[in-house]
Amino acid sequence: MLFAGRAAAQQVTIPVETQHNAIVLQTDAEKHLNMVYLGAKLANTAEYAGISKMYKQADDSGVQNDAYTPSGSASLGEPAITVTHADGNKSLNLTYVSHTVSKVDDDISLLVVTMKDPAYDFEVKLYYKTYFKEDVTEQWSVIKHNEKGIVTLDKYASANLNLKGNTTGGFWLKQYHGNWAMEMQPEEARLTHGIKTIDSKLGTRANLYEHSMFAISMDKPATEDEGKVLYGAMEWSGNFRIDFELDVANNLKIIAGINNAASEYHLKPGVEFTTPAFLYTYSDHGKGDASRKLQSWARQYKIVDGNGSRLTLLNNWESTYFDFNESKLAGLLKDTKKLGVDLFLLDDGWFGNSHPRNGDNAGLGDWQENKQKLPNGISSLVKEAQANGVKFGIWIEPEMVNPASDLYKAHPDWVIKQPNRPEKYFRNQLVLDLANPKVQDFVFGVVDGLFTKNPDLAYIKWDCNAVIYNAYSAYLKKDQSHIYVDYVNGLYNVLKRVRAKYPKVPLMLCSGGGGRVDYGALQYFTEFWPSDNTDPLERVFIQWEYSFFYPAITSSNHVTDWGKQPIKFRVDVAMMGKMGFDIVIGKLSESELSFCQSALKNYDALKDVIWHGDQYRLASPWDNDAASIMYVSDDKSKAVMFNYLVNNRYGSGTKVPVRLKGLDPNKKYRVKEINLYPGAGSVLGKEDLTFTGDFLMNVGINPGNSAYHTSVVLQLEAI
Ligand code: DGJ
């Protein structure tokens, strides 16, 4: 279906509706396109046309609602786009020309609005891809011109949203900062007038310090079940910038896109520049509803095999680091089977000969098996794994190079570094120049070579540990300011090629922990590594915060020796996602091993609910002695509730029941504590109890967390 709108003198109103929400675009008397509404959809669509009359319009007061704010003409707010025309003029004016709405399928629609500068042959198309059932929008822009010469894009945002001011509590921004092993530290504060910016200039590993994902609550901070909240994030794995501008009339303008710092882009006539998408959803029912929408959208449309299965695994990073050989690995393959997981994942340290990878200072770039450690190569390990009845996966970091490597010596021009400055290293390494198609071929070749030589290789962990210092590409010559953008597009080219040839093979997105988690990258991956911090106490908080944006199936949670918690706590925390292990199995006592083995059986029975069910955050670790989180199957016949004591002081614990959510009030559920440590009794007192969904959601259940029951997993089954 295709509806075409015509340029007309009269006002054009374009409502973009999803199941519960609407965005309304509207032209003004000068044919400027404004976003006049973003919120719950109105019952009477005819009323959209009148929304703007309720607000002061663009005038001397400086209040503007441009759907994509140009700079240097009549708009005075923070621009979404700034250009230098071919003649050197910096003024851009964009007026509405036409729009089309097409239906991609029953769920997805695409609105494209074309705008042009009346004085220059310069065009911007705004794309709004909406997912009706999920209430999600992906928005991007395509910029083109036919001027006589190069036009420089000084700023080129993906999206420009306008949220209408209100008389009550303003806008509240929830944002994230962090660092290595400290990912996803939240902060929430009321926005004041002026501009607040969150951004990254790190190039690769772009959200090491800040994330592009955020939540804006309206009136007051939304809770899990109440309040108006907009969630947004860039689908971009490089430098990003999001400006939040609160204007004099208390309207909030959000401008999200690639960070334009040191990144002006030179656009030839006739060539299209497509920005990455900015993703958002809105809910009138709090953060829980908004994040379930995002999770369901991600499973269905974004991540690889979101409705499919995942492999449990044993990783050797923390048990061996770089110190292993074939006989050690043979033992680990046996342990993999003994533990009862699906796959053994060989981490860093397996490659490099003239510069053996025995530490993090050598070998990156030389992706040949180290002959001393692995004289019979990867293929013999894959076979040996199969002989043990498990699969085999491997770690790579193909975007990087150590100066101590053959690759660095052979191709110094493939490395991002300034020709006239000393090299500056991050973890002793440099970043390869993925703007260069030859480097893209090389990186694709690393992955393709592994799969071609080892067709039964079942999993890859793709790491990225360095940021870009001294940005300079020998390949880009005069277009140095393209480097950050072309790098990411080069990376996506490689990942597209990998996915074209290996559509479903599980790939883990890792970046020295969670330094690069975003939906731009995740469309090529099945899962991500949230943090190198695997202390389960810390992980409760880290996983909790990731869960606002990402479904549990994407979160690789490994049981390790970090922290002081008992094995039960560690396993229970890893279970709320995609479970794995990174411990020395031989060091486990008999009862610890048998606990892990039976927990894996429980996980097997519940993983479908955890991976594909609806998630409800019940009690926050930030506000309570214990955190509670649950997952409910689509048909509400199965659920699992995880409860972790995070404040283990004298007398702390769950003293009142926790109300469950998402159940069928009319169903009866058998509640049973699972993952009981050998010899331990259930907190429920009995083997199992039955309650109606009505009781569990209105009265609740006390998970009984205390110093004696630091973690409790309850399984619910409708009877
Ligand atoms: C950083 C990752 O986050 C770790 O899990 C591990 O793979 C190391 N790199 C290996 O160098």
XYZ file of C-alpha atoms and ligand atoms in Angstrom:
730
model
C 0.000 0.000 0.000
C 1.399 3.402 -0.885
C -0.147 6.758 -0.040
C 1.479 9.791 -1.526
C 1.148 13.246 -0.037
C 1.476 16.307 -2.275
C 3.219 19.530 -1.621
C 0.371 21.881 -0.952
C -0.141 25.301 0.432
C -2.481 23.944 3.076
C -1.252 22.407 6.287
C -0.158 18.759 6.042
C -0.597 16.592 9.123
C 1.112 13.186 9.198
C 0.201 10.961 12.125
C 2.445 7.925 12.538
C 0.618 5.469 14.733
C 1.614 2.259 16.435
C -0.531 0.064 18.650
C -0.540 2.516 21.571
C 1.391 5.560 20.432
C 1.541 8.282 17.855
C 4.064 10.688 16.441
C 2.489 13.637 14.642
C 4.354 15.645 12.015
C 2.818 18.807 10.654
C 3.774 21.605 8.300
C 3.441 25.256 9.260
C 2.577 28.268 7.105
C 6.121 28.358 5.715
C 6.039 24.631 4.927
C 8.522 23.777 7.666
C 7.950 20.317 9.043
C 7.433 20.114 12.790
C 7.060 17.228 15.179
C 4.045 18.427 17.139
C 3.351 15.327 19.191
C 4.906 12.143 20.537
C 2.832 10.230 23.055
C -0.195 8.003 23.561
C -2.324 7.809 20.440
C -5.603 9.682 20.421
C -8.905 7.885 19.937
C -10.010 10.430 17.370
C -7.313 10.795 14.704
C -8.952 13.967 13.360
C -7.854 15.708 16.554
C -4.140 15.369 15.708
C -4.444 18.340 13.353
C -5.342 20.602 16.265
C -2.557 19.680 18.676
C -0.184 22.429 17.616
C -2.785 25.128 18.388
C -2.333 24.316 22.056
C 1.317 25.372 21.967
C 3.157 28.529 21.158
C 4.653 28.141 17.701
C 8.008 29.107 16.273
C 8.223 32.839 16.722
C 10.300 35.428 18.464
C 10.126 33.440 21.683
C 12.545 30.926 20.179
C 10.176 27.977 20.576
C 10.581 25.595 17.681
C 9.543 22.071 16.897
C 11.400 21.245 13.681
C 11.216 17.600 12.767
C 14.836 17.957 11.593
C 16.341 21.281 12.648
C 18.524 22.939 10.004
C 21.044 25.600 10.941
C 21.836 29.022 9.671
C 18.304 29.988 8.587
C 15.197 30.575 10.688
C 15.596 27.813 13.277
C 17.498 28.859 16.348
C 17.680 25.676 18.411
C 20.402 23.042 18.416
C 20.604 21.802 14.810
C 20.083 18.260 13.610
C 21.910 19.192 10.445
C 24.582 21.753 9.652
C 26.168 21.957 6.218
C 28.591 23.991 4.196
C 27.196 24.276 0.688
C 29.436 23.918 -2.342
C 29.604 27.727 -2.564
C 30.756 28.049 1.034
C 27.399 29.266 2.382
C 26.403 27.717 5.720
C 22.675 28.445 5.679
C 20.235 25.564 5.286
C 16.468 25.797 5.143
C 14.344 22.663 4.776
C 10.736 22.722 3.621
C 8.271 19.904 3.157
C 7.908 18.513 -0.372
C 6.031 15.211 -0.098
C 5.682 12.019 1.886
C 4.873 8.370 1.304
C 3.686 5.687 3.682
C 4.191 2.074 2.719
C 3.324 -1.076 4.562
C 6.232 -3.508 4.727
C 4.084 -6.215 6.326
C 1.252 -6.516 8.855
C 3.453 -5.121 11.595
C 5.916 -2.777 9.897
C 5.271 0.517 8.081
C 7.651 3.014 6.574
C 7.024 6.738 6.367
C 9.396 8.723 4.167
C 9.188 12.517 4.202
C 11.091 14.492 1.601
C 12.291 18.008 2.398
C 14.295 20.402 0.244
C 16.100 23.676 0.580
C 14.251 26.202 -1.641
C 17.537 28.011 -2.346
C 19.857 25.036 -2.925
C 19.566 21.678 -4.656
C 19.824 19.962 -1.297
C 17.460 17.269 -0.007
C 16.843 15.408 3.232
C 14.561 12.399 3.491
C 13.374 11.434 6.948
C 12.615 7.733 7.439
C 10.321 6.478 10.210
C 10.118 2.684 10.323
C 7.435 1.724 12.814
C 6.732 -1.640 14.396
C 3.046 -1.514 15.231
C 2.695 -4.294 17.808
C 5.930 -3.433 19.603
C 5.407 0.380 19.591
C 8.983 0.769 18.382
C 10.279 3.287 15.820
C 13.585 3.295 13.995
C 14.319 6.695 12.533
C 17.086 7.785 10.189
C 17.757 10.298 7.459
C 19.154 10.198 3.953
C 20.961 13.305 2.752
C 21.682 14.152 -0.878
C 22.451 17.175 -3.055
C 23.126 18.155 -6.636
C 25.169 21.238 -6.002
C 28.173 22.094 -8.114
C 30.868 20.545 -5.967
C 31.328 18.939 -2.588
C 28.949 19.791 0.248
C 30.352 19.322 3.743
C 28.027 17.792 6.311
C 29.154 19.392 9.549
C 26.416 17.743 11.597
C 24.058 15.029 10.355
C 21.825 13.582 13.061
C 19.702 10.499 12.615
C 16.675 11.891 14.385
C 15.240 14.958 15.985
C 12.382 14.398 18.427
C 10.327 17.049 20.170
C 8.561 16.321 23.426
C 6.013 18.844 24.490
C 6.543 20.700 27.709
C 4.183 20.165 30.580
C 3.151 22.121 33.570
C 4.223 19.636 36.200
C 7.585 18.044 36.697
C 9.551 18.547 33.495
C 11.747 15.844 31.973
C 13.949 13.332 33.750
C 16.938 11.788 32.017
C 18.187 8.349 33.001
C 21.631 7.825 31.488
C 24.537 5.415 31.911
C 28.234 5.816 32.453
C 30.911 3.301 33.314
C 34.337 1.943 32.670
C 36.032 -1.438 32.386
C 34.386 -3.836 34.887
C 31.987 -1.068 35.931
C 29.541 -1.062 33.049
C 26.023 0.353 33.211
C 26.161 2.767 36.123
C 22.828 4.597 36.050
C 22.079 8.204 36.955
C 18.702 9.887 36.802
C 18.169 13.638 37.092
C 15.799 16.369 36.042
C 16.931 18.210 32.915
C 17.524 21.910 33.316
C 17.282 24.538 30.590
C 19.977 24.571 27.985
C 21.668 21.543 26.460
C 22.773 18.335 28.095
C 24.874 16.076 25.872
C 25.852 12.449 26.222
C 28.441 11.306 23.735
C 31.405 9.180 22.811
C 34.581 10.030 20.942
C 36.357 6.725 21.526
C 35.939 5.439 17.968
C 35.842 1.741 18.720
C 34.703 0.393 22.112
C 32.497 3.453 21.899
C 30.384 3.021 25.008
C 33.184 2.252 27.419
C 32.453 5.477 29.301
C 28.951 6.457 28.187
C 26.095 4.684 26.466
C 23.820 6.107 23.820
C 20.854 4.425 25.456
C 18.752 6.535 27.765
C 15.288 6.986 29.165
C 13.364 10.250 29.371
C 10.538 10.278 31.891
C 7.918 12.957 31.676
C 6.517 14.792 34.714
C 8.437 12.608 37.196
C 10.783 9.615 37.026
C 8.756 6.695 35.718
C 8.666 3.570 37.860
C 8.452 0.009 36.566
C 4.691 0.174 36.090
C 3.772 3.823 36.081
C 4.685 6.950 34.232
C 5.329 8.258 30.759
C 8.712 7.228 29.479
C 10.614 7.314 26.223
C 13.516 4.912 25.706
C 16.047 5.698 23.015
C 19.392 4.478 21.716
C 21.567 4.827 18.658
C 22.021 1.776 16.459
C 25.628 2.707 15.931
C 28.861 1.162 17.193
C 30.992 4.275 16.975
C 31.062 7.866 18.156
C 27.602 9.091 19.028
C 26.130 12.293 20.346
C 22.744 12.902 21.874
C 21.680 16.422 22.752
C 18.768 17.121 25.074
C 17.719 20.751 24.759
C 15.102 22.165 27.090
C 13.784 25.376 25.547
C 12.244 28.504 27.035
C 8.727 27.045 26.825
C 9.852 23.817 28.531
C 9.707 21.664 25.391
C 12.417 19.061 25.057
C 14.254 18.548 21.814
C 16.291 15.350 21.457
C 18.850 15.209 18.673
C 20.553 11.867 18.227
C 23.149 10.757 15.763
C 26.762 10.107 14.917
C 29.062 12.417 16.852
C 30.159 15.166 14.484
C 33.314 15.895 16.499
C 36.240 15.827 14.046
C 33.876 14.080 11.635
C 32.630 16.478 8.983
C 31.624 14.447 5.958
C 32.295 15.474 2.356
C 29.404 14.609 0.110
C 29.736 14.490 -3.665
C 26.791 15.517 -5.858
C 24.270 12.724 -6.405
C 25.642 10.523 -3.615
C 23.373 9.584 -0.702
C 24.546 9.749 2.887
C 22.462 7.455 5.074
C 22.670 7.984 8.815
C 22.384 5.053 11.202
C 19.007 4.533 12.859
C 17.966 5.991 16.158
C 15.677 3.570 17.953
C 12.920 4.536 20.372
C 9.816 3.397 22.111
C 7.362 5.160 24.350
C 5.138 3.893 27.130
C 2.468 5.399 29.324
C 2.916 2.475 31.709
C 6.418 2.829 33.021
C 9.843 1.425 32.357
C 8.799 -2.216 32.602
C 6.354 -1.951 29.728
C 8.832 0.063 27.643
C 11.604 -2.460 28.118
C 9.359 -5.442 27.352
C 8.514 -3.720 24.067
C 12.200 -3.253 23.258
C 13.055 -6.806 24.257
C 10.295 -8.286 22.183
C 11.240 -6.108 19.180
C 14.889 -7.121 19.517
C 14.084 -10.833 19.647
C 11.808 -10.628 16.672
C 13.571 -8.171 14.406
C 17.078 -7.265 15.429
C 19.368 -9.814 17.003
C 20.384 -12.907 15.110
C 18.103 -15.852 15.845
C 16.256 -14.022 18.598
C 13.536 -16.626 18.768
C 16.004 -19.472 18.510
C 18.266 -21.358 20.863
C 21.669 -20.697 22.404
C 24.623 -22.841 23.523
C 25.696 -23.145 27.141
C 29.461 -23.204 27.405
C 32.681 -23.565 29.364
C 35.209 -20.793 28.644
C 38.899 -21.051 29.636
C 39.827 -17.369 29.959
C 39.884 -17.109 33.720
C 41.021 -20.647 34.329
C 44.120 -20.532 32.118
C 44.560 -17.032 30.706
C 47.316 -17.377 28.050
C 48.834 -20.444 29.631
C 47.547 -23.599 27.946
C 48.558 -26.374 25.610
C 46.881 -29.304 23.920
C 46.930 -31.566 26.936
C 45.459 -28.889 29.214
C 42.747 -28.252 26.648
C 42.078 -31.981 26.331
C 41.285 -31.953 30.052
C 39.034 -28.921 29.654
C 37.123 -30.611 26.840
C 36.458 -33.531 29.151
C 35.378 -31.084 31.865
C 32.987 -29.467 29.407
C 31.243 -32.773 28.944
C 31.384 -33.637 32.621
C 29.817 -30.324 33.585
C 27.051 -30.831 31.057
C 27.330 -27.711 28.861
C 27.105 -27.662 25.058
C 30.371 -26.061 23.990
C 33.966 -25.357 24.940
C 35.118 -21.821 24.145
C 38.866 -21.349 23.662
C 39.761 -17.767 24.553
C 42.719 -15.508 23.806
C 46.248 -16.902 23.389
C 45.980 -19.600 20.690
C 47.793 -17.796 17.853
C 51.011 -16.052 16.795
C 54.339 -17.745 16.056
C 57.090 -15.217 15.428
C 55.287 -13.182 18.088
C 53.547 -15.772 20.238
C 50.441 -14.584 22.037
C 51.607 -15.451 25.538
C 50.469 -12.137 26.950
C 48.538 -9.131 25.753
C 51.610 -7.479 24.252
C 52.142 -9.596 21.121
C 50.571 -11.585 18.335
C 47.324 -9.745 17.522
C 46.965 -9.815 13.753
C 48.778 -13.144 13.257
C 45.817 -15.515 13.234
C 47.757 -18.748 12.780
C 47.728 -21.382 15.519
C 50.693 -21.142 17.835
C 52.701 -24.245 16.976
C 54.094 -24.728 20.438
C 50.768 -24.617 22.208
C 48.701 -26.228 19.484
C 50.977 -28.337 17.213
C 47.962 -30.093 15.737
C 45.976 -26.954 15.123
C 42.389 -25.890 15.758
C 41.012 -28.647 13.557
C 42.283 -31.337 15.905
C 40.682 -29.508 18.846
C 37.357 -29.314 17.011
C 37.580 -33.069 16.389
C 38.583 -33.791 19.944
C 35.647 -31.741 21.193
C 33.342 -33.779 18.987
C 34.870 -36.984 20.292
C 33.910 -35.755 23.762
C 30.367 -35.005 22.646
C 30.673 -31.209 22.839
C 31.040 -28.362 20.348
C 34.015 -26.047 19.959
C 34.178 -22.245 19.756
C 37.010 -19.751 19.563
C 37.989 -16.162 20.515
C 39.208 -13.602 17.995
C 39.930 -9.893 18.022
C 40.295 -9.318 14.291
C 40.056 -5.496 14.246
C 43.304 -5.122 16.200
C 47.053 -5.452 15.835
C 49.994 -5.545 18.228
C 53.086 -3.725 16.973
C 54.805 -7.009 17.867
C 53.259 -8.975 15.010
C 54.016 -10.007 11.428
C 50.887 -8.164 10.268
C 52.099 -4.845 11.636
C 55.426 -5.267 9.850
C 53.848 -6.338 6.563
C 51.107 -3.666 6.462
C 51.956 -0.589 8.512
C 49.558 1.364 6.278
C 46.656 -0.779 7.519
C 47.035 0.597 11.022
C 45.262 3.663 12.419
C 48.065 5.945 13.683
C 49.329 9.440 13.002
C 52.262 9.535 10.604
C 53.978 12.297 12.579
C 53.283 11.348 16.196
C 54.554 8.602 18.490
C 52.211 5.617 18.626
C 49.864 5.507 21.587
C 48.635 2.110 22.680
C 45.576 0.892 24.515
C 46.263 -2.581 25.962
C 49.500 -2.632 23.929
C 47.612 -2.604 20.656
C 46.416 -0.465 17.776
C 43.263 -0.526 15.677
C 43.266 -1.676 12.053
C 41.865 0.745 9.493
C 38.515 -0.752 8.547
C 37.812 2.235 6.307
C 40.193 0.471 3.914
C 38.438 -2.254 1.851
C 41.641 -4.350 1.872
C 41.543 -4.385 5.662
C 37.869 -5.338 5.503
C 38.873 -8.278 3.281
C 41.559 -9.243 5.763
C 39.181 -9.177 8.742
C 36.515 -11.090 6.849
C 39.248 -13.551 5.851
C 40.138 -14.197 9.514
C 36.581 -15.334 10.232
C 36.024 -17.053 6.918
C 39.387 -18.834 7.157
C 38.479 -20.270 10.554
C 35.124 -21.590 9.333
C 36.472 -22.816 6.004
C 39.281 -24.759 7.646
C 37.034 -25.916 10.486
C 33.499 -26.323 9.167
C 32.372 -27.707 12.527
C 33.519 -24.659 14.442
C 30.352 -23.740 16.326
C 30.886 -20.363 17.978
C 32.981 -17.214 17.843
C 33.643 -14.667 20.571
C 34.532 -11.382 18.798
C 36.491 -9.088 21.065
C 37.574 -5.448 20.655
C 39.798 -4.117 23.417
C 41.214 -0.808 22.215
C 39.893 2.659 21.500
C 41.134 4.772 18.598
C 43.950 7.140 19.482
C 45.655 9.385 16.948
C 42.971 8.837 14.310
C 44.537 8.775 10.863
C 43.884 6.549 7.887
C 46.509 6.188 5.181
C 43.685 5.009 2.915
C 41.394 8.042 3.345
C 44.024 10.536 2.257
C 42.350 13.989 2.225
C 39.112 12.762 3.786
C 40.574 12.192 7.255
C 37.416 13.468 8.910
C 35.576 10.411 7.533
C 37.592 7.971 9.586
C 35.236 7.408 12.531
C 32.207 6.958 10.276
C 33.909 4.855 7.623
C 35.467 2.650 10.282
C 32.069 1.614 11.632
C 30.570 1.198 8.173
C 33.635 -0.894 7.260
C 33.052 -3.053 10.325
C 29.397 -3.489 9.360
C 30.446 -4.437 5.795
C 32.572 -7.216 7.231
C 29.821 -8.380 9.570
C 27.302 -8.336 6.706
C 29.610 -10.566 4.686
C 30.077 -12.902 7.649
C 26.308 -13.140 8.121
C 25.662 -13.633 4.387
C 27.885 -16.704 4.478
C 27.202 -17.899 8.036
C 23.668 -16.709 8.787
C 23.036 -18.346 12.118
C 26.338 -19.332 13.707
C 26.426 -17.960 17.262
C 28.677 -14.914 17.645
C 29.337 -13.192 20.952
C 29.845 -9.428 20.853
C 32.565 -8.586 23.369
C 34.611 -5.457 23.820
C 36.912 -5.815 26.796
C 33.689 -6.460 28.663
C 30.671 -4.427 27.580
C 32.431 -1.618 25.728
C 30.406 -2.062 22.552
C 26.844 -3.144 23.203
C 24.366 -1.543 20.820
C 21.742 -2.665 18.333
C 23.846 -1.512 15.369
C 26.303 -4.304 16.148
C 23.823 -6.711 17.706
C 22.005 -7.204 14.415
C 24.973 -9.419 13.503
C 25.394 -11.153 16.865
C 23.453 -13.649 18.920
C 24.634 -12.402 22.306
C 26.965 -9.977 24.087
C 29.431 -9.990 26.939
C 28.080 -7.513 29.512
C 31.234 -7.040 31.576
C 34.508 -8.648 32.588
C 33.258 -8.084 36.092
C 31.681 -11.433 36.854
C 31.450 -10.981 40.602
C 27.814 -12.075 40.852
C 26.973 -9.368 43.347
C 28.093 -6.745 40.843
C 26.477 -8.667 38.024
C 23.036 -8.448 39.666
C 23.245 -4.672 39.185
C 24.910 -4.767 35.758
C 22.493 -7.342 34.346
C 19.566 -5.510 35.919
C 20.466 -2.306 34.070
C 21.152 -4.004 30.729
C 17.731 -5.622 31.030
C 16.042 -2.256 30.415
C 17.215 -2.472 26.800
C 18.268 -5.993 25.948
C 16.484 -9.347 26.234
C 17.926 -12.003 28.545
C 18.788 -14.249 25.588
C 21.495 -11.751 24.555
C 23.206 -11.505 27.932
C 26.131 -13.949 28.292
C 26.438 -14.563 31.997
C 29.329 -16.721 33.144
C 29.972 -18.389 36.477
C 33.532 -17.518 37.493
C 35.670 -17.240 40.627
C 35.238 -13.463 40.924
C 33.850 -12.321 44.255
C 33.124 -14.116 47.481
C 29.746 -15.658 46.776
C 29.077 -19.382 47.021
C 28.680 -21.379 43.827
C 24.894 -21.447 44.183
C 24.704 -17.646 44.147
C 27.049 -17.477 41.166
C 25.059 -20.033 39.178
C 21.692 -18.483 40.063
C 22.872 -15.061 38.838
C 24.261 -16.485 35.590
C 20.947 -18.215 34.978
C 19.039 -14.973 34.349
C 20.359 -14.868 30.798
C 22.516 -17.044 28.593
C 24.451 -19.195 31.018
C 28.094 -20.172 30.771
C 31.003 -21.123 33.046
C 34.595 -19.990 33.314
C 35.922 -21.927 36.292
C 38.250 -24.852 36.917
C 35.877 -27.780 37.092
C 38.545 -29.924 38.759
C 38.604 -27.533 41.720
C 34.903 -27.935 42.459
C 33.993 -30.168 45.376
C 31.740 -33.138 44.655
C 28.665 -31.312 45.904
C 29.553 -28.107 44.027
C 29.902 -30.068 40.806
C 26.689 -31.973 41.338
C 24.913 -28.683 42.147
C 26.145 -27.193 38.835
C 25.120 -30.265 36.919
C 21.597 -30.293 38.307
C 21.266 -26.504 37.900
C 22.103 -26.973 34.225
C 19.266 -29.505 33.976
C 16.902 -26.999 35.578
C 18.171 -24.371 33.184
C 17.457 -26.658 30.281
C 13.853 -26.946 31.412
C 13.489 -23.189 31.968
C 15.672 -21.596 29.325
C 12.819 -21.172 26.888
C 10.969 -19.002 29.443
C 14.103 -16.987 30.293
C 15.152 -16.483 26.676
C 11.782 -15.893 25.044
C 9.395 -14.992 27.846
C 8.361 -11.605 29.201
C 10.596 -10.121 31.838
C 9.331 -8.339 34.927
C 11.675 -6.530 37.293
C 9.992 -6.927 40.677
C 12.354 -5.524 43.299
C 15.319 -3.335 42.457
C 18.749 -4.161 43.908
C 19.300 -0.389 44.294
C 16.394 -0.002 46.767
C 16.035 -3.362 48.498
C 18.034 -5.907 50.448
C 17.215 -8.397 47.716
C 16.648 -8.039 43.982
C 13.807 -9.989 42.372
C 13.242 -10.507 38.684
C 10.968 -12.911 36.860
C 10.264 -14.312 33.401
C 6.854 -15.533 32.232
C 6.129 -17.668 29.182
C 3.836 -16.262 26.467
C 0.955 -18.517 27.454
C 1.535 -17.709 31.158
C 1.794 -21.377 32.013
C 5.413 -21.229 33.207
C 7.471 -18.680 35.064
C 10.690 -18.389 37.005
C 11.563 -15.897 39.719
C 15.165 -15.081 40.696
C 15.892 -13.492 44.075
C 19.345 -12.346 45.144
C 20.368 -10.865 48.491
C 22.533 -7.867 47.645
C 22.764 -6.322 51.086
C 24.088 -9.031 53.368
C 24.159 -7.346 56.771
C 22.838 -8.436 60.150
C 19.101 -8.851 59.887
C 18.776 -8.016 56.215
C 16.567 -10.065 53.934
C 13.105 -10.183 52.391
C 10.664 -9.464 55.199
C 7.599 -8.830 53.105
C 6.203 -10.690 50.125
C 7.235 -9.658 46.627
C 4.258 -9.216 44.288
C 4.641 -11.194 41.078
C 3.612 -9.850 37.696
C 2.486 -11.047 34.302
C 0.709 -14.197 35.533
C -2.829 -15.299 34.707
C -4.948 -14.409 37.778
C -7.235 -17.330 37.073
C -4.544 -19.973 36.778
C -3.272 -22.032 39.700
C 0.494 -22.238 39.908
C 2.659 -24.825 41.605
C 5.591 -22.933 43.130
C 8.753 -24.862 43.771
C 12.220 -23.817 44.833
C 14.800 -25.133 42.413
C 18.605 -25.014 42.351
C 18.680 -26.273 45.931
C 22.203 -26.897 47.116
C 22.713 -30.592 48.002
C 21.350 -31.145 51.481
C 19.647 -27.733 51.748
C 15.935 -27.358 52.496
C 13.548 -25.191 50.515
C 12.685 -21.679 51.724
C 9.093 -22.605 51.071
C 9.275 -25.068 53.909
C 7.666 -27.757 51.809
C 8.616 -29.286 48.514
C 6.118 -27.112 46.700
C 3.025 -24.974 47.237
C 0.152 -23.877 45.031
C -1.346 -20.409 44.675
C -3.552 -18.651 42.175
C -2.022 -16.031 39.920
C -4.454 -13.652 41.629
C -2.875 -14.351 45.037
C 0.676 -14.190 43.725
C 0.114 -10.859 41.999
C -1.870 -9.187 44.800
C -0.381 -10.659 47.955
C 2.880 -11.978 46.560
C 5.316 -14.532 47.813
C 8.166 -14.138 50.231
C 11.285 -15.581 48.591
C 12.854 -15.833 52.027
C 16.202 -14.251 51.225
C 18.435 -14.012 54.282
C 22.049 -14.661 55.192
C 21.162 -18.364 54.964
C 19.381 -18.104 51.629
C 21.333 -15.512 49.701
C 19.818 -16.582 46.422
C 16.512 -18.288 45.787
C 15.110 -19.475 42.470
C 11.401 -20.245 42.317
C 9.840 -22.122 39.455
C 6.120 -21.686 38.727
C 4.045 -24.068 36.687
C 0.347 -23.759 35.947
C -1.543 -26.885 36.972
C 38.595 -9.091 27.135
C 37.371 -9.927 27.290
O 36.329 -9.170 27.844
C 37.696 -11.146 28.147
O 36.543 -11.911 28.352
C 38.772 -11.950 27.460
O 38.301 -12.517 26.285
C 39.990 -11.077 27.195
N 39.641 -9.871 26.518
C 41.010 -11.818 26.395
O 42.080 -11.039 26.065
